[in-house]
Short mmCIF file of C-alpha atoms in Angstrom, two decimals:
data_model
loop_
_atom_site.label_atom_id
_atom_site.label_comp_id
_atom_site.label_asym_id
_atom_site.label_seq_id
_atom_site.Cartn_x
_atom_site.Cartn_y
_atom_site.Cartn_z
CA MET S 3 1.36 -24.12 13.52
CA PRO S 4 2.64 -21.80 16.29
CA LYS S 5 0.09 -20.50 18.81
CA ILE S 6 -0.51 -16.92 19.85
CA THR S 7 -1.93 -16.43 23.36
CA TYR S 8 -3.65 -13.07 23.88
CA ILE S 9 -4.15 -12.04 27.54
CA LEU S 10 -6.95 -9.48 27.77
CA PRO S 11 -6.83 -6.69 30.39
CA ASP S 12 -9.39 -8.61 32.51
CA GLY S 13 -7.11 -11.67 32.55
CA LEU S 14 -9.09 -13.78 30.07
CA GLU S 15 -6.96 -15.62 27.54
CA THR S 16 -7.58 -16.40 23.86
CA VAL S 17 -5.34 -18.82 21.99
CA LEU S 18 -5.17 -18.68 18.18
CA ASP S 19 -3.13 -20.37 15.45
CA ALA S 20 -0.50 -18.13 13.86
CA GLU S 21 -0.73 -18.58 10.13
CA PRO S 22 2.50 -17.95 8.25
CA GLY S 23 2.79 -14.39 6.96
CA ILE S 24 -0.17 -13.12 9.00
CA SER S 25 0.64 -10.58 11.71
CA VAL S 26 -0.28 -10.89 15.39
CA MET S 27 -2.58 -7.88 14.80
CA ARG S 28 -4.34 -9.39 11.76
CA THR S 29 -4.83 -12.73 13.52
CA ALA S 30 -6.50 -10.94 16.43
CA VAL S 31 -8.66 -8.69 14.29
CA SER S 32 -9.92 -11.42 11.98
CA ASN S 33 -10.84 -13.54 14.98
CA GLY S 34 -12.60 -10.75 16.85
CA VAL S 35 -10.15 -10.46 19.74
CA PRO S 36 -11.22 -7.25 21.50
CA GLY S 37 -8.66 -4.65 22.53
CA ILE S 38 -6.70 -4.41 19.29
CA VAL S 39 -8.06 -1.46 17.34
CA ALA S 40 -5.57 -1.28 14.44
CA GLU S 41 -7.14 1.81 12.89
CA CYS S 42 -4.56 2.17 10.14
CA GLY S 43 -4.87 -1.46 9.13
CA GLY S 44 -1.22 -2.35 9.65
CA SER S 45 0.77 0.56 8.22
CA ALA S 46 2.44 1.42 11.58
CA MET S 47 0.75 4.81 11.71
CA CYS S 48 -1.79 4.78 14.52
CA ALA S 49 -0.21 2.96 17.50
CA THR S 50 -3.55 1.31 18.34
CA CYS S 51 -2.43 -2.33 18.09
CA HIS S 52 -0.03 -2.05 21.04
CA VAL S 53 0.81 -5.27 22.92
CA TYR S 54 3.22 -6.33 25.65
CA VAL S 55 5.22 -9.41 24.66
CA GLU S 56 5.18 -11.67 27.72
CA THR S 57 7.30 -14.49 26.24
CA GLU S 58 10.90 -13.99 27.30
CA ASP S 59 13.41 -13.77 24.44
CA PRO S 60 10.92 -14.82 21.77
CA GLU S 61 12.62 -16.33 18.74
CA GLY S 62 12.21 -15.10 15.23
CA LEU S 63 10.66 -11.71 16.01
CA ALA S 64 11.83 -8.83 13.84
CA ALA S 65 13.64 -6.07 15.74
CA VAL S 66 11.83 -2.79 16.45
CA SER S 67 12.30 -0.52 13.42
CA ASP S 68 12.78 3.26 13.69
CA VAL S 69 9.19 3.85 12.62
CA GLU S 70 7.79 1.38 15.14
CA ASP S 71 10.02 2.88 17.82
CA GLU S 72 8.53 6.32 17.23
CA MET S 73 5.00 4.98 17.16
CA LEU S 74 5.57 3.18 20.45
CA ASP S 75 6.22 6.59 21.99
CA CYS S 76 2.64 7.45 21.04
CA THR S 77 0.74 4.57 22.62
CA ALA S 78 -2.24 5.45 24.80
CA SER S 79 -1.14 3.00 27.51
CA GLU S 80 2.33 3.18 29.02
CA ARG S 81 5.23 2.01 26.88
CA CYS S 82 7.30 -0.73 28.55
CA ALA S 83 10.47 -2.54 27.52
CA ASN S 84 8.34 -5.35 26.04
CA SER S 85 5.97 -3.04 24.13
CA ARG S 86 5.46 -3.80 20.43
CA LEU S 87 3.04 -2.95 17.66
CA SER S 88 1.33 -6.22 16.84
CA CYS S 89 0.96 -5.24 13.16
CA GLN S 90 4.74 -5.52 12.89
CA LEU S 91 4.95 -8.98 14.48
CA GLN S 92 4.96 -12.25 12.61
CA VAL S 93 5.73 -15.30 14.70
CA SER S 94 7.43 -18.62 14.04
CA GLU S 95 7.25 -19.93 17.63
CA ASP S 96 4.53 -19.89 20.28
CA ILE S 97 4.16 -16.46 21.82
CA THR S 98 2.11 -14.78 24.57
CA VAL S 99 1.10 -11.14 24.33
CA ARG S 100 -0.78 -9.04 26.91
CA LEU S 101 -3.15 -6.33 25.74
CA PRO S 102 -2.98 -2.87 27.31
CA GLU S 103 -5.84 -1.23 29.22
CA THR S 104 -6.57 1.15 26.37
CA GLN S 105 -5.49 1.80 22.77
CA LEU S 106 -7.04 5.24 22.23
CA MET W 24 -19.90 -4.68 -22.37
CA THR W 25 -18.13 -7.91 -23.27
CA ILE W 26 -15.72 -10.08 -21.37
CA GLN W 27 -13.32 -12.15 -23.47
CA SER W 28 -9.96 -13.83 -22.97
CA THR W 29 -6.62 -13.14 -24.62
CA ALA W 30 -3.68 -15.54 -24.80
CA GLN W 31 -2.59 -14.73 -21.23
CA GLU W 32 -6.04 -15.62 -19.95
CA VAL W 33 -6.55 -12.17 -18.53
CA PRO W 34 -10.19 -11.08 -18.78
CA VAL W 35 -10.61 -8.08 -21.06
CA LEU W 36 -13.05 -5.31 -20.14
CA GLU W 37 -14.22 -2.57 -22.44
CA LEU W 38 -15.61 -0.30 -19.73
CA ASP W 39 -14.22 3.22 -19.19
CA PRO W 40 -13.61 3.90 -15.49
CA PHE W 41 -13.12 7.62 -16.23
CA SER W 42 -16.40 8.15 -18.12
CA ASP W 43 -19.07 10.39 -16.57
CA GLU W 44 -21.40 7.42 -16.33
CA PHE W 45 -18.86 5.42 -14.34
CA LEU W 46 -17.79 8.31 -12.11
CA ASN W 47 -21.41 9.15 -11.31
CA ASP W 48 -22.20 5.67 -10.05
CA PRO W 49 -19.30 3.21 -10.11
CA TYR W 50 -20.74 0.42 -8.02
CA GLU W 51 -22.23 -1.84 -10.67
CA ALA W 52 -19.07 -1.58 -12.74
CA HIS W 53 -17.02 -2.32 -9.60
CA GLU W 54 -18.91 -5.57 -9.26
CA GLN W 55 -18.35 -6.40 -12.90
CA MET W 56 -14.61 -5.86 -12.46
CA ARG W 57 -14.39 -7.89 -9.25
CA GLU W 58 -16.27 -10.76 -10.87
CA ALA W 59 -14.26 -10.63 -14.12
CA GLY W 60 -11.22 -12.01 -12.29
CA PRO W 61 -8.47 -11.24 -9.82
CA VAL W 62 -6.70 -9.15 -12.49
CA PHE W 63 -8.26 -7.76 -15.67
CA TRP W 64 -7.22 -5.78 -18.72
CA LEU W 65 -8.83 -2.44 -19.51
CA GLU W 66 -8.77 -2.42 -23.29
CA ARG W 67 -9.56 1.26 -23.68
CA TYR W 68 -6.52 2.44 -21.74
CA GLN W 69 -4.27 -0.61 -22.34
CA LEU W 70 -3.59 -1.29 -18.68
CA TYR W 71 -4.25 -3.81 -15.91
CA GLY W 72 -6.79 -3.40 -13.15
CA VAL W 73 -7.41 -4.99 -9.75
CA ALA W 74 -10.67 -4.57 -7.83
CA ARG W 75 -10.72 -7.35 -5.23
CA HIS W 76 -9.53 -6.69 -1.68
CA THR W 77 -6.82 -9.39 -1.79
CA GLU W 78 -5.18 -8.25 -5.02
CA VAL W 79 -5.47 -4.53 -4.25
CA SER W 80 -3.81 -5.19 -0.89
CA GLN W 81 -1.07 -7.25 -2.55
CA VAL W 82 -0.27 -4.53 -5.06
CA LEU W 83 -0.21 -1.92 -2.28
CA ALA W 84 2.04 -4.09 -0.13
CA ASP W 85 4.56 -5.05 -2.84
CA HIS W 86 6.03 -1.61 -3.43
CA GLU W 87 9.21 -3.10 -4.92
CA THR W 88 7.37 -4.62 -7.86
CA TYR W 89 4.55 -2.09 -8.17
CA VAL W 90 6.44 1.17 -7.93
CA SER W 91 5.22 4.72 -7.38
CA SER W 92 8.21 6.58 -8.84
CA ARG W 93 6.82 6.09 -12.35
CA GLY W 94 3.70 7.98 -11.32
CA VAL W 95 0.55 7.02 -9.45
CA GLY W 96 -1.67 8.25 -12.27
CA ILE W 97 -2.21 6.83 -15.74
CA SER W 98 0.95 8.40 -17.12
CA ASP W 99 4.25 6.46 -16.91
CA PHE W 100 6.97 8.93 -15.89
CA ALA W 101 9.51 6.65 -17.56
CA LYS W 102 7.86 7.48 -20.89
CA GLU W 103 6.17 10.83 -20.33
CA LYS W 104 7.32 13.97 -18.52
CA PRO W 105 5.03 14.72 -15.53
CA TRP W 106 3.12 18.04 -15.57
CA ARG W 107 4.67 19.08 -12.24
CA PRO W 108 7.89 18.05 -10.46
CA PRO W 109 7.14 14.64 -8.87
CA SER W 110 6.19 14.49 -5.21
CA LEU W 111 8.96 13.29 -2.88
CA LEU W 112 6.34 11.19 -1.07
CA LEU W 113 3.57 10.07 -3.41
CA GLU W 114 5.65 9.61 -6.53
CA ALA W 115 8.82 8.15 -5.02
CA ASP W 116 10.19 4.76 -3.95
CA PRO W 117 12.39 3.65 -1.08
CA PRO W 118 15.02 4.61 -0.05
CA HIS W 119 14.32 8.24 -1.12
CA HIS W 120 10.69 7.89 -0.14
CA THR W 121 11.57 6.43 3.26
CA LYS W 122 13.68 9.45 4.14
CA ALA W 123 11.04 11.97 3.06
CA ARG W 124 8.25 10.10 4.77
CA HIS W 125 10.19 9.99 8.00
CA VAL W 126 10.53 13.78 8.02
CA VAL W 127 6.74 14.05 8.07
CA SER W 128 5.75 11.03 10.18
CA HIS W 129 8.18 12.26 12.83
CA ILE W 130 6.17 15.50 13.12
CA MET W 131 2.60 14.29 12.62
CA THR W 132 2.60 11.61 15.30
CA PRO W 133 -0.59 10.24 16.87
CA LYS W 134 0.49 11.95 20.09
CA VAL W 135 0.69 15.37 18.44
CA LEU W 136 -2.69 14.82 16.81
CA ARG W 137 -4.30 13.82 20.11
CA GLY W 138 -3.15 17.19 21.43
CA LEU W 139 -5.16 18.92 18.72
CA LYS W 140 -8.42 17.24 19.59
CA GLU W 141 -9.82 19.75 22.05
CA GLY W 142 -9.34 22.69 19.70
CA PHE W 143 -10.66 20.81 16.66
CA GLN W 144 -13.74 19.74 18.63
CA GLU W 145 -14.46 23.30 19.75
CA ARG W 146 -14.29 24.60 16.19
CA ALA W 147 -16.60 21.82 14.98
CA ASP W 148 -19.11 22.54 17.73
CA GLU W 149 -19.15 26.26 16.95
CA LEU W 150 -19.69 25.66 13.24
CA VAL W 151 -22.39 23.00 13.47
CA GLU W 152 -24.27 24.81 16.23
CA ARG W 153 -24.31 28.01 14.17
CA VAL W 154 -25.41 26.27 10.95
CA ALA W 155 -28.06 24.18 12.71
CA ALA W 156 -29.51 27.29 14.38
CA GLY W 157 -30.02 28.89 10.95
CA LYS W 158 -32.82 28.55 8.46
CA GLY W 159 -33.16 24.78 8.48
CA THR W 160 -32.29 23.95 4.87
CA VAL W 161 -28.57 24.04 4.16
CA ASP W 162 -26.03 22.83 1.63
CA GLY W 163 -24.20 20.08 3.45
CA VAL W 164 -21.17 20.58 1.20
CA ALA W 165 -20.61 24.36 1.22
CA ASP W 166 -21.99 25.06 4.69
CA LEU W 167 -20.49 22.11 6.55
CA ALA W 168 -18.24 19.67 4.66
CA GLU W 169 -16.12 22.41 3.06
CA ALA W 170 -16.43 24.93 5.86
CA TYR W 171 -14.96 22.76 8.59
CA PRO W 172 -11.73 21.45 7.00
CA LEU W 173 -11.16 24.82 5.32
CA GLU W 174 -11.16 26.36 8.76
CA VAL W 175 -9.08 23.92 10.82
CA PHE W 176 -6.63 22.56 8.23
CA PRO W 177 -5.09 25.81 6.94
CA ASP W 178 -4.81 27.12 10.51
CA PHE W 179 -3.02 23.92 11.51
CA ILE W 180 -0.58 24.35 8.61
CA GLY W 181 -0.18 28.07 9.30
CA LEU W 182 -1.54 29.48 6.03
CA PRO W 183 -2.73 33.09 5.74
CA LYS W 184 -6.49 33.79 5.83
CA ASP W 185 -6.39 35.34 2.36
CA GLY W 186 -6.27 33.01 -0.59
CA ARG W 187 -7.62 29.86 1.02
CA GLU W 188 -10.17 29.63 -1.77
CA ASN W 189 -7.29 28.30 -3.87
CA LEU W 190 -6.93 25.13 -1.83
CA LEU W 191 -9.89 23.20 -3.26
CA PRO W 192 -9.27 24.00 -6.96
CA TYR W 193 -5.64 22.97 -6.52
CA GLY W 194 -6.47 19.66 -4.86
CA THR W 195 -9.20 18.97 -7.41
CA MET W 196 -6.69 19.58 -10.17
CA VAL W 197 -4.03 17.29 -8.71
CA PHE W 198 -6.47 14.41 -8.28
CA ASN W 199 -7.98 14.89 -11.74
CA THR W 200 -4.56 14.72 -13.36
CA PHE W 201 -4.04 11.13 -12.23
CA GLY W 202 -6.62 10.19 -14.85
CA PRO W 203 -6.53 10.39 -18.65
CA ARG W 204 -6.66 13.72 -20.50
CA ASN W 205 -10.45 13.85 -20.58
CA SER W 206 -12.70 16.86 -20.01
CA HIS W 207 -12.27 16.63 -16.21
CA PHE W 208 -8.50 16.73 -16.60
CA GLU W 209 -8.55 19.69 -19.00
CA ARG W 210 -11.08 21.73 -17.04
CA ALA W 211 -9.28 21.09 -13.75
CA MET W 212 -5.99 22.26 -15.27
CA GLU W 213 -7.63 25.49 -16.42
CA ARG W 214 -9.21 26.20 -13.05
CA GLY W 215 -6.19 25.06 -11.08
CA ALA W 216 -3.64 27.15 -12.95
CA LYS W 217 -4.35 30.30 -10.92
CA ALA W 218 -4.44 28.35 -7.67
CA GLN W 219 -1.10 26.75 -8.42
CA ALA W 220 0.84 30.02 -8.13
CA TRP W 221 -0.70 30.75 -4.72
CA ILE W 222 -0.02 27.21 -3.49
CA MET W 223 3.64 27.38 -4.57
CA GLU W 224 4.03 30.71 -2.77
CA GLN W 225 2.66 29.25 0.47
CA CYS W 226 4.99 26.26 0.20
CA GLN W 227 8.16 28.37 0.21
CA PRO W 228 10.24 28.12 3.40
CA GLY W 229 9.47 31.21 5.49
CA ALA W 230 5.96 31.66 4.10
CA PRO W 231 3.84 29.69 6.61
CA ALA W 232 3.29 30.99 10.16
CA PRO W 233 6.24 30.03 12.40
CA ASP W 234 4.12 28.05 14.89
CA GLY W 235 2.25 25.91 12.35
CA LEU W 236 2.90 22.46 10.89
CA GLY W 237 4.20 23.96 7.62
CA ALA W 238 7.12 25.67 9.33
CA LYS W 239 7.85 22.50 11.30
CA ILE W 240 8.02 20.48 8.09
CA HIS W 241 10.38 22.99 6.51
CA ALA W 242 12.64 22.94 9.58
CA ALA W 243 12.69 19.14 9.80
CA ALA W 244 13.30 18.84 6.06
CA ALA W 245 16.15 21.34 6.24
CA GLU W 246 17.67 19.37 9.10
CA ALA W 247 17.42 16.18 7.05
CA GLY W 248 19.42 17.88 4.30
CA TYR W 249 16.68 18.83 1.83
CA ASN W 250 17.22 22.04 -0.15
CA GLU W 251 14.60 24.80 -0.22
CA GLU W 252 12.96 23.49 -3.37
CA ASP W 253 12.46 20.08 -1.80
CA GLN W 254 11.33 21.59 1.51
CA ALA W 255 8.60 23.35 -0.45
CA LYS W 256 7.71 20.14 -2.27
CA LEU W 257 7.19 18.30 1.02
CA LEU W 258 4.69 20.89 2.19
CA ARG W 259 3.05 20.84 -1.24
CA SER W 260 2.00 17.23 -0.54
CA PHE W 261 -0.14 18.41 2.36
CA LEU W 262 -1.83 21.15 0.41
CA SER W 263 -2.51 18.75 -2.49
CA ALA W 264 -3.87 15.85 -0.50
CA GLY W 265 -5.21 17.29 2.73
CA VAL W 266 -8.29 19.29 1.77
CA ASP W 267 -10.46 17.79 -0.99
CA THR W 268 -10.14 14.37 0.60
CA THR W 269 -11.42 15.39 4.04
CA VAL W 270 -14.09 17.63 2.51
CA HIS W 271 -15.38 14.64 0.54
CA GLY W 272 -15.07 12.35 3.56
CA ILE W 273 -17.25 14.64 5.66
CA GLY W 274 -19.68 15.35 2.80
CA ASN W 275 -20.06 11.66 2.04
CA ALA W 276 -20.60 10.95 5.76
CA LEU W 277 -23.41 13.54 5.85
CA GLN W 278 -25.00 11.95 2.80
CA CYS W 279 -24.73 8.43 4.26
CA LEU W 280 -26.24 9.54 7.57
CA ALA W 281 -29.05 11.52 5.94
CA GLU W 282 -29.94 8.58 3.71
CA ASN W 283 -29.75 6.08 6.57
CA PRO W 284 -31.72 7.71 9.40
CA GLU W 285 -31.50 4.62 11.62
CA GLN W 286 -27.69 4.93 11.51
CA PHE W 287 -27.93 8.62 12.39
CA GLY W 288 -30.16 7.53 15.29
CA TYR W 289 -27.55 5.05 16.56
CA LEU W 290 -24.92 7.76 16.39
CA ARG W 291 -27.14 10.19 18.34
CA GLU W 292 -27.70 7.53 21.01
CA ASP W 293 -23.99 6.82 21.26
CA PRO W 294 -21.80 9.70 20.02
CA SER W 295 -18.69 7.66 20.86
CA LEU W 296 -19.40 5.91 17.53
CA ALA W 297 -18.41 9.09 15.64
CA ARG W 298 -14.96 7.80 14.77
CA ALA W 299 -16.36 4.45 13.62
CA ALA W 300 -19.00 6.25 11.54
CA PHE W 301 -16.29 8.20 9.74
CA GLU W 302 -14.26 5.01 9.20
CA GLU W 303 -17.30 3.27 7.72
CA THR W 304 -17.82 6.25 5.40
CA VAL W 305 -14.28 5.92 4.09
CA ARG W 306 -14.97 2.25 3.40
CA TYR W 307 -18.47 2.60 1.99
CA SER W 308 -18.06 5.85 0.09
CA SER W 309 -14.30 6.17 -0.34
CA PRO W 310 -13.13 9.73 -1.12
CA VAL W 311 -10.08 8.35 -2.94
CA GLN W 312 -11.39 5.77 -5.40
CA THR W 313 -8.29 4.77 -7.34
CA PHE W 314 -4.53 4.96 -7.64
CA PHE W 315 -2.09 3.53 -10.17
CA ARG W 316 1.20 1.72 -9.80
CA THR W 317 3.73 0.69 -12.49
CA THR W 318 5.46 -2.69 -12.67
CA ASN W 319 9.21 -2.22 -12.49
CA LYS W 320 9.82 -5.86 -13.48
CA ASP W 321 7.84 -8.77 -14.85
CA ALA W 322 5.32 -9.77 -12.24
CA GLU W 323 2.69 -12.39 -11.59
CA LEU W 324 -0.44 -11.73 -9.61
CA SER W 325 -2.96 -14.46 -8.81
CA GLY W 326 -1.73 -16.47 -11.79
CA ILE W 327 -1.80 -13.59 -14.28
CA ARG W 328 1.45 -12.43 -15.82
CA ILE W 329 1.97 -8.67 -15.79
CA PRO W 330 4.97 -7.55 -17.88
CA GLU W 331 7.46 -4.88 -16.84
CA GLY W 332 6.35 -1.34 -17.59
CA SER W 333 2.62 -2.04 -17.16
CA LYS W 334 0.30 0.40 -15.50
CA VAL W 335 -1.86 -1.25 -12.83
CA LEU W 336 -5.00 0.55 -11.70
CA MET W 337 -6.09 -0.25 -8.15
CA PHE W 338 -9.80 0.22 -7.51
CA LEU W 339 -9.58 0.94 -3.78
CA ALA W 340 -13.28 1.66 -3.48
CA ALA W 341 -14.19 -1.61 -5.17
CA ALA W 342 -11.95 -3.51 -2.75
CA ASN W 343 -13.75 -1.74 0.08
CA ARG W 344 -17.00 -3.34 -1.07
CA ASP W 345 -15.61 -6.76 -1.98
CA PRO W 346 -18.02 -9.42 -0.64
CA ARG W 347 -15.00 -11.72 -0.24
CA GLN W 348 -13.88 -9.36 2.54
CA TRP W 349 -17.03 -7.75 3.92
CA GLU W 350 -20.43 -8.98 5.00
CA ASN W 351 -23.22 -7.00 3.31
CA PRO W 352 -20.65 -4.70 1.73
CA ALA W 353 -23.26 -2.39 0.16
CA ARG W 354 -24.77 -1.65 3.56
CA PHE W 355 -23.68 1.47 5.47
CA ASP W 356 -23.30 0.21 9.03
CA ILE W 357 -21.50 2.31 11.63
CA SER W 358 -21.33 -0.61 14.06
CA ARG W 359 -19.15 -2.53 11.59
CA LYS W 360 -15.42 -3.00 12.18
CA ALA W 361 -14.31 -1.17 9.05
CA ALA W 362 -10.57 -1.28 9.86
CA GLY W 363 -8.74 -3.11 7.11
CA HIS W 364 -10.34 -1.10 4.31
CA VAL W 365 -7.90 0.37 1.82
CA GLY W 366 -9.50 3.81 1.58
CA PHE W 367 -6.28 5.30 2.97
CA GLY W 368 -4.13 2.82 1.07
CA PHE W 369 -1.80 0.48 2.89
CA GLY W 370 1.91 -0.12 3.47
CA VAL W 371 4.76 2.33 2.89
CA HIS W 372 2.56 4.73 0.91
CA ALA W 373 -0.41 4.65 3.30
CA CYS W 374 -1.98 8.11 3.59
CA LEU W 375 0.21 10.21 5.88
CA GLY W 376 -2.71 12.38 6.88
CA GLN W 377 -5.05 9.54 7.78
CA MET W 378 -4.90 10.18 11.52
CA LEU W 379 -5.60 13.87 10.92
CA ALA W 380 -8.51 12.94 8.64
CA ARG W 381 -9.94 10.66 11.34
CA LEU W 382 -9.59 13.42 13.88
CA GLU W 383 -11.46 15.90 11.68
CA GLY W 384 -14.14 13.32 10.85
CA GLU W 385 -14.62 12.33 14.48
CA CYS W 386 -14.83 15.90 15.77
CA PHE W 387 -17.25 16.92 13.03
CA LEU W 388 -19.61 13.97 13.49
CA THR W 389 -19.50 14.34 17.27
CA ALA W 390 -20.56 17.97 16.86
CA LEU W 391 -23.23 16.97 14.34
CA VAL W 392 -25.08 14.68 16.73
CA ARG W 393 -24.65 17.12 19.61
CA HIS W 394 -26.34 19.97 17.77
CA VAL W 395 -28.61 18.30 15.22
CA GLU W 396 -31.61 16.24 16.23
CA LYS W 397 -32.84 15.39 12.77
CA LEU W 398 -30.95 15.20 9.48
CA GLU W 399 -32.98 14.79 6.29
CA PRO W 400 -32.33 14.99 2.56
CA ALA W 401 -33.91 18.15 1.10
CA GLY W 402 -33.25 17.52 -2.58
CA GLU W 403 -31.05 15.57 -4.96
CA PRO W 404 -27.33 15.65 -4.14
CA VAL W 405 -25.04 16.63 -7.03
CA GLN W 406 -22.01 14.43 -7.55
CA GLN W 407 -18.70 16.16 -8.28
CA LEU W 408 -17.02 14.15 -11.03
CA ASN W 409 -13.26 13.70 -10.61
CA ASN W 410 -10.87 11.20 -12.18
CA THR W 411 -9.72 10.01 -8.74
CA LEU W 412 -12.06 11.32 -6.05
CA ARG W 413 -15.65 10.62 -5.10
CA GLY W 414 -17.52 13.45 -3.43
CA LEU W 415 -20.34 15.91 -3.78
CA ASP W 416 -20.76 19.35 -5.30
CA SER W 417 -23.88 19.98 -3.27
CA LEU W 418 -26.01 18.15 -0.71
CA PRO W 419 -29.33 19.79 0.21
CA LEU W 420 -30.15 18.94 3.82
CA ARG W 421 -32.84 19.88 6.28
CA LEU W 422 -31.48 20.22 9.80
CA THR W 423 -33.49 20.28 12.98
CA ALA W 424 -31.44 21.78 15.79
CA ALA W 425 -31.13 19.73 18.96
#
C-alpha cells in the first residue's frame, strides 16, 4: 500500500497507509492528523484541507480542476505552485505533503 | 411495526417517515431503519431508503446513478410534472448542473465570505446584546433564531426591507413539497402561494440592490449565457434554501445549548469553539433531515438491487447519528470533530450556502456567549413539523445577561 507522509508545521512527520479510493484528506482526518480541517467534508467548497505536495512530479495525481483552482485562491495560507486540496487527491505512489501554518 | 423480507432480500418497513409522530421525534425510527439493513423498502410510499452513513454517502457521491434531475422530493419528474419550474442547481445533473453551480461558486467563495465576517459579527452582537438586556424570558426562535438570519441574509442578497416576511413561508413551502401530499404539504402550499409572487418579483434581474449578491448572480449568469428567466431561477435557489435552514440551525443550536448547560459552559470558557458548536448542531440536530434521488439505471447498493426509476430516500440526519460512524452519536458534544457529517450533503450537490451558514452560526454563537451568562429552558419547545426540515416554532428561554 502506498504511504502518505504528512509534515506538520512544527516539522513533525506522520506516515500513514493510503487505502485505495480514500483521499489524502480523509486518511488524515480519520487518523487524527491535526492541521487538516476539511469543514465541507470533501466537496471542494471550503479550502480548509490545503496541503503543499513536496514530492516532485508525483505519479498518478489528478490534475487541478477548475473548481479546485478557484478554491486554492481562497486558502488561508499562501498558495504556492505545489498547493493542492487534499480532498481531491488520491494516491497510487508514496507521497509527501506539508501542511500549511493555518487553514482558517 | 414489522420487518419482513421480499424476494430481493430487502427489508420492508411499514413506518411513515412523514407522519406527525415521526417528524416530532424521528430518532427511534432512525435507529430502526439503520438496523433494518443497509438499504430498506418503505412499503407505504413504495420507495427505497438509506439511513446509514456509508450508504447515504455512497448515494450522494454517485450522482450519475442517483440523479437529481428527476426531482429531489418524492415525486419523479419523469412521471409527474413538478409544481414549479425545476431548479437549475438542486434539480439538475451534470453537465447543466456543473455550469450553473460554477456561476454561483465563483461568486460565493470562502474568501468573499471571510470578508463578510466583521459585519456579520457586529450585527449578531447588537441583536444578542439587545435581546439579553430585555426582560429575561424570550422566544429563542422569533427573537433570536429568526431575527438574525432575517436581518443579515436579505441585506447580503440586496432585498428590499418591505416584504421580507415572505421569505420564511416560501422556504417552508419549498421544503414541505419534497414530501408526499400530506397536510403539511397542502397547508404550506396555501400559505406559500402569496409569498411566491413576492419571491418571483425579487428574483427578476434588476430587482435586487446593485451592490448585493443577487445582482452579482444575475450578472454572472448573464455572462455565462443564461436568459433572464434562468437568471431569476438561479437567485430563486438562494431565497428557497438560505433562510429556513439557517433559522433552524441557529434555533436548534440554542435548544442544544440550553438543554446541555455544561456544553454552554465550555463554549463560554472558549468562544473559539463557536464554529465547532454550530457544526455539531448540524450533525446532532440536522436542519435538513432528508433528500431523495432517483435511479437513472439499474443499480446495486450494498448487495441490494435497486431497479431503474426507483426513488431513494436518504435519511441524512440518521446517517449523522450512525454509531458505525460516530462515538456516542446521541450525545451533543461541541468538542467533537463533526466534519464528515452529511447535514449539508456531499459531492456535486453539496449545499452551496454551507460556508455562509457556518459564518452565520459562528457569529451568532460567538455573540451569544459574549452577552449571555446563563441560558436556561423556560418552557416546552414547540417543534415545527415539515416534510424535510427539523426546527422549532418556539423555544422559551430565560437569558441572564453577561
